[in-house]
PDB file of C-alpha atoms in Angstrom:
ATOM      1  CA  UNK Y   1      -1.481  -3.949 -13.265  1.00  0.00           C
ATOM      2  CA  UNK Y   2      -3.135  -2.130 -10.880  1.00  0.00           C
ATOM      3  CA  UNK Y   3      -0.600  -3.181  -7.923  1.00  0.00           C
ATOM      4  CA  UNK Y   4       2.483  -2.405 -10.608  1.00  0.00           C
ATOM      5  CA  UNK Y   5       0.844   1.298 -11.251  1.00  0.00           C
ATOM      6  CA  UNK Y   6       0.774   1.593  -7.480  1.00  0.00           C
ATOM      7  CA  UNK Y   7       4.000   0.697  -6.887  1.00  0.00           C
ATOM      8  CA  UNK Y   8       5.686   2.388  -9.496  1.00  0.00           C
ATOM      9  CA  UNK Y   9       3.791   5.831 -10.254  1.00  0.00           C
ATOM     10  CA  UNK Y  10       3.007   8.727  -7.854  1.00  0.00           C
ATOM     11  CA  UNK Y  11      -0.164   8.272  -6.592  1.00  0.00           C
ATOM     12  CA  UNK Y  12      -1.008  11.702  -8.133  1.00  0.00           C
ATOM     13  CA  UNK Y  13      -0.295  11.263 -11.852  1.00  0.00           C
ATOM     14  CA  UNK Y  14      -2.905   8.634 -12.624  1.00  0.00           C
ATOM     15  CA  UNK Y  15      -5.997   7.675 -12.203  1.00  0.00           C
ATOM     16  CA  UNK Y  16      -6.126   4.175 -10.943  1.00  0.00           C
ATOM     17  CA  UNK Y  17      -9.237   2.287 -12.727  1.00  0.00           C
ATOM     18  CA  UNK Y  18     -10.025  -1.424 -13.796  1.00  0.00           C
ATOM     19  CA  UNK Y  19     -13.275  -1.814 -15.548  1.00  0.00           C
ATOM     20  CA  UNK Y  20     -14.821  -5.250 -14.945  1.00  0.00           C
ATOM     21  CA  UNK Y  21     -17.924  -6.335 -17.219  1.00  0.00           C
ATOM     22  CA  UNK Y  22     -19.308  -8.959 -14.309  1.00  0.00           C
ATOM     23  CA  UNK Y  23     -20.939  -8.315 -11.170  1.00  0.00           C
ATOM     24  CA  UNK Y  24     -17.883  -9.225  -9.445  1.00  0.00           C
ATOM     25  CA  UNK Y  25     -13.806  -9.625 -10.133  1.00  0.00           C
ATOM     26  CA  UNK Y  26     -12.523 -13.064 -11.397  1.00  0.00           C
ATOM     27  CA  UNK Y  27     -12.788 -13.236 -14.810  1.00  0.00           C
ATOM     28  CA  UNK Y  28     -13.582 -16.521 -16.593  1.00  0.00           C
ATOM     29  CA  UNK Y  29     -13.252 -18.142 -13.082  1.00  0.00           C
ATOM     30  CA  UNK Y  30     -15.937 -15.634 -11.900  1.00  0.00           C
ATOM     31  CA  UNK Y  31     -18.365 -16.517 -15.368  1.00  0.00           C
ATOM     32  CA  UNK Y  32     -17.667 -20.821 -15.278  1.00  0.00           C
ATOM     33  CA  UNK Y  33     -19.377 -21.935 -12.367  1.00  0.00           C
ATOM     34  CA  UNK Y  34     -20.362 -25.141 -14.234  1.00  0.00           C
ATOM     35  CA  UNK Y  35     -19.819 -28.503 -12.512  1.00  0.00           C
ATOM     36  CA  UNK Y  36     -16.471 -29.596 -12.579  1.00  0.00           C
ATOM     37  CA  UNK Y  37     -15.030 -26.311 -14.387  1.00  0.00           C
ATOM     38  CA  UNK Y  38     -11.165 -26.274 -12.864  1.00  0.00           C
ATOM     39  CA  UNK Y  39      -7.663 -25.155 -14.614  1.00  0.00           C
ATOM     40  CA  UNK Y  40      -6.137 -27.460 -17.534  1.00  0.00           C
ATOM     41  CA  UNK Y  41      -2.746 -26.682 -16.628  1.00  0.00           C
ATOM     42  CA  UNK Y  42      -0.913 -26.948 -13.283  1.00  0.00           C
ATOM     43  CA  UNK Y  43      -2.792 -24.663 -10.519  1.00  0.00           C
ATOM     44  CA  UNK Y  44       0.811 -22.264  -9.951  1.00  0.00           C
ATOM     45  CA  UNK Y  45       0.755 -21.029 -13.384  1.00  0.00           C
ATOM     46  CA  UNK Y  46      -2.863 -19.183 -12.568  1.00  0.00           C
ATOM     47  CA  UNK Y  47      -0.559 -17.132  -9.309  1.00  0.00           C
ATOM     48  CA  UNK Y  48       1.224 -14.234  -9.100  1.00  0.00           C
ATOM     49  CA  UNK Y  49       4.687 -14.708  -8.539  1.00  0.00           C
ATOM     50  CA  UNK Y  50       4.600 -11.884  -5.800  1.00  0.00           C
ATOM     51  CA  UNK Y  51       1.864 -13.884  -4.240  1.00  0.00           C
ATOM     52  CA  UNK Y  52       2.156 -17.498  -4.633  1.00  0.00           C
ATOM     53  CA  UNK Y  53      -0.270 -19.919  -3.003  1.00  0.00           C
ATOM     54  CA  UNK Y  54       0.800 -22.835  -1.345  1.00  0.00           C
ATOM     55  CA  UNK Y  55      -2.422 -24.200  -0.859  1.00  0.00           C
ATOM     56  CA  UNK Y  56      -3.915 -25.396  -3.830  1.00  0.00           C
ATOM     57  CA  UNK Y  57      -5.933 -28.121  -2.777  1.00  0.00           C
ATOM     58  CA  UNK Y  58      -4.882 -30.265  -6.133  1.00  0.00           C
ATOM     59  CA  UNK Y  59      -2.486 -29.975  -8.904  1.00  0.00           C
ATOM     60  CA  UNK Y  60      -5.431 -28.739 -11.289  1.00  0.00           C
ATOM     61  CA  UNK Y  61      -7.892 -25.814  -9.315  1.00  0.00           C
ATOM     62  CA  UNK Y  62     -11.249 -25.833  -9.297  1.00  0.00           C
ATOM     63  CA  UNK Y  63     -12.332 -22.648 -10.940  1.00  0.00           C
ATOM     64  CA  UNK Y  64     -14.099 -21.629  -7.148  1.00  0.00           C
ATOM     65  CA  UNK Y  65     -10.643 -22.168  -5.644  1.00  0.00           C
ATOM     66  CA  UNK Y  66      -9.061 -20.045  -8.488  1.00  0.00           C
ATOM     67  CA  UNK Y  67     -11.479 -16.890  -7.734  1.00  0.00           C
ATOM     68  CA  UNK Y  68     -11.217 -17.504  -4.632  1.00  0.00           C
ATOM     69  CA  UNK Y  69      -7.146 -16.865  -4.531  1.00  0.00           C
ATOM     70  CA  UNK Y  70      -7.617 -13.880  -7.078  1.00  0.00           C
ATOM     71  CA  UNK Y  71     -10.826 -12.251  -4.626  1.00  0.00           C
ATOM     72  CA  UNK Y  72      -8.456 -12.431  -1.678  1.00  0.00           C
ATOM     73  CA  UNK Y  73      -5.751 -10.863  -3.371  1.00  0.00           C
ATOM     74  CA  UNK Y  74      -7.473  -8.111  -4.338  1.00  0.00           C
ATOM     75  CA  UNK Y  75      -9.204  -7.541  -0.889  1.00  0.00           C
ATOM     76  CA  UNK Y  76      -5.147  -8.265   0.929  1.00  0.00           C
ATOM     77  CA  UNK Y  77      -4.196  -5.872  -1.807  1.00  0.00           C
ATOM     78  CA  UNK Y  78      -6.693  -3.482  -1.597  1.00  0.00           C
ATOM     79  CA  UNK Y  79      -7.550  -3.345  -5.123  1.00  0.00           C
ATOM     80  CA  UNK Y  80     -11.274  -3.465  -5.194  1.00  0.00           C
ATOM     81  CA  UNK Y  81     -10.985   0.413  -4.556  1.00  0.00           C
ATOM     82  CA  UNK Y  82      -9.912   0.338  -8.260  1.00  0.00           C
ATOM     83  CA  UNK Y  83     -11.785  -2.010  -9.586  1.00  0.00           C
ATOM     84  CA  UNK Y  84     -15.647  -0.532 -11.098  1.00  0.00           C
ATOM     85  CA  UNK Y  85     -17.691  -4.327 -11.924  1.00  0.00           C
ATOM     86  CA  UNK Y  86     -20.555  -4.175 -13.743  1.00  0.00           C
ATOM     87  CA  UNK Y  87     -18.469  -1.889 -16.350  1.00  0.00           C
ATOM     88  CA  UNK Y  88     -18.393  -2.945 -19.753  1.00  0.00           C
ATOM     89  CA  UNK Y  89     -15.904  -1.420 -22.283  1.00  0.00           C
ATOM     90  CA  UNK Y  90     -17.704  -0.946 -25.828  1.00  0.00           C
ATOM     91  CA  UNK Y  91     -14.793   0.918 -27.011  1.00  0.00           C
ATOM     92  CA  UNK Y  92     -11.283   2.484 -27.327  1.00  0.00           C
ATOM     93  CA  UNK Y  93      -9.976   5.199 -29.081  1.00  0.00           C
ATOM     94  CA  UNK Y  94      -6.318   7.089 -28.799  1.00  0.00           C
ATOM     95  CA  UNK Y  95      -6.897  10.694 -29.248  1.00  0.00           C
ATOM     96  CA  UNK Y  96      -3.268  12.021 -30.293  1.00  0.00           C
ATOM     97  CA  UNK Y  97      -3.872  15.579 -29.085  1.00  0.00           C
ATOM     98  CA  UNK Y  98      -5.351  14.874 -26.078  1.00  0.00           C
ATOM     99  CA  UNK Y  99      -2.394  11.979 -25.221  1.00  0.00           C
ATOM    100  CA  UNK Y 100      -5.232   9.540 -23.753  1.00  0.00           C
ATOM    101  CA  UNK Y 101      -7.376   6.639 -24.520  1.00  0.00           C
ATOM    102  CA  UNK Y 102     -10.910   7.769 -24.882  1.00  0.00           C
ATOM    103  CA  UNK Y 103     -12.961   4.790 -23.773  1.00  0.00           C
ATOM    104  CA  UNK Y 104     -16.778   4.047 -24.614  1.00  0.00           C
ATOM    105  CA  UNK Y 105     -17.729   2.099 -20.698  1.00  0.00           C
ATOM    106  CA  UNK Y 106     -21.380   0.450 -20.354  1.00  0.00           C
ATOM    107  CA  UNK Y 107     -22.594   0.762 -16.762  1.00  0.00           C
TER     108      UNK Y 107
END
């Protein structure tokens, strides 16, 4: 999303944030550290297909490998300008007048 925004938008007509409820990005691959926690479908499908990884180490990823590839993305991409961690969304409303999501965020 946040690459797509870039890429798309002028720079000035947005404001570029990701809200991320852990201490750092990766997702479920960032929370499931537990031994042998790895993908349960082929490692390719868990790319993006502007950034595909050659280098899986096995057909199914350990889940280190997978927030690995996603952590170096972001920092190639520089992403993690956009990205707040620690951020947890309690909430989202549309407000019709105002044309914008109005979002409850735990720091």
């Amino acid at each position: 999303m946040i690459r797509t925004l870039r890429n798309t938008l002028p720079p000035s007509s947005f404001d570029n944030v990701v809200y991320e409820k852990n201490a750092d990005i990766g997702g479920t691959w960032f929370e499931n550290r537990y031994p042998g926690c790895k993908c349960d479908v082929p490692s390719h499908n868990y790319q993006f297909s502007w950034r595909k990884n050659p280098e899986w180490s096995s057909f199914f990823a350990s889940a280190g490998e997978i927030e690995a590839y996603l952590c170096k993305l972001c920092d190639d991409e520089g992403m993690r300008t956009a990205i707040r961690t620690s951020h947890k969304i309690l909430g989202a409303a549309w407000s019709e007048p105002k044309a914008v999501w109005e979002l409850q965020v735990q720091n």
